[in-house]
């Protein structure tokens, strides 16, 4: 990641930053510059709680740490599972883009829409103690994703966004700058990885780690029965002997392994459509459902949702960046979009 020097024509002002605090990846957007940081939301710490590494370096350590080091994902399952570590991670990322320690940046943070007021406040507090200026603005993930995907959120027409992340999936029907109806489930790509681990254990007596499971998902996984069946070798450990072992698995097997999570995602989309007023549903028939988040890249996701809903479905231009771009847009057009941000619960 290139670190740019701070420069401003108006003298010393803080850099405004927008953060997509995702369960799998954290992205930092700096006003006027774009996305400067895109790293896994992972922190490696010693048993005493001292951070050793953050981001990609820490992710490489997942499943490979000696007893005295732990690689932690502070946002497991869509909530802040470890406040302390989350704050350290935010501080690290903010410092990487901050010009100096004494200038507090204005900050917009994107959070899953299913988080409770208490959790939201925890995120804001973490940001302030990590160096952000008060108040810290919050933008809901589906709104940010929709803006980032280029949907006309402020218009009197319906836009439907599905953001499939690591720990959460957000479905929202948006019109006139607000979420008309939606679903937020605490399930996404991570659960698919866990289900692949369980499946290979059960069917092949093979033990693998979460990083291998993620690779298997990306290479072989699919949401759709129409996908071509392919085979690949997976290397792990024999469950009984503990010795290295390689098995051959297939698209069909992995599709079955992740089918429950995919089912839950599809159901969340269907429930949202069910609750959508008819005028807006007619708009979606025209405009289509837009998918964002890393989970949208799972093979067969668009055709599966098309098949189940009868609506046209397409991917956002850049699924993994949509939320950060949308949050960043709310900084760039702060005055026009301030109405979409929340700050009232904490200042
Ligand atoms: P979050 O917003 O929760 O940080 P992201 O939007 O960054 O999540 O998406 C991360 C999830 O997307 C992970 O579960 C990852 O395994 C999954 N993912 C990324 N690329 C692909 C792909 N090509 N196929 C399937 N899943 C993918
Ligand atoms: Mg996300």
mmCIF file of C-alpha atoms in Angstrom, residues 49 62 64 73 78 91 107 119-120 123 170 178 207 226 245 264-265 277 315 340-341:
data_model
loop_
_atom_site.group_PDB
_atom_site.id
_atom_site.type_symbol
_atom_site.label_atom_id
_atom_site.label_comp_id
_atom_site.label_asym_id
_atom_site.label_seq_id
_atom_site.Cartn_x
_atom_site.Cartn_y
_atom_site.Cartn_z
ATOM 1 C CA UNK A 49 -2.552 -8.083 24.407
ATOM 2 C CA UNK A 62 -4.335 -17.187 11.182
ATOM 3 C CA UNK A 64 -0.285 -20.663 12.137
ATOM 4 C CA UNK A 73 -10.801 -11.099 14.075
ATOM 5 C CA UNK A 78 -20.940 -8.819 12.300
ATOM 6 C CA UNK A 91 -6.173 3.307 15.531
ATOM 7 C CA UNK A 107 -15.043 10.354 10.156
ATOM 8 C CA UNK A 119 -22.941 -1.857 19.434
ATOM 9 C CA UNK A 120 -23.180 1.281 17.289
ATOM 10 C CA UNK A 123 -18.013 1.534 17.210
ATOM 11 C CA UNK A 170 -27.716 -7.065 4.295
ATOM 12 C CA UNK A 178 -34.202 5.819 3.113
ATOM 13 C CA UNK A 207 -9.255 -31.512 8.595
ATOM 14 C CA UNK A 226 -26.592 -24.951 -13.250
ATOM 15 C CA UNK A 245 -3.701 -36.141 3.276
ATOM 16 C CA UNK A 264 -30.661 -18.191 4.098
ATOM 17 C CA UNK A 265 -29.334 -15.421 1.850
ATOM 18 C CA UNK A 277 -44.776 -2.130 -1.786
ATOM 19 C CA UNK A 315 -23.211 -7.434 -9.701
ATOM 20 C CA UNK A 340 -28.238 9.809 5.231
ATOM 21 C CA UNK A 341 -25.804 9.835 8.157
#
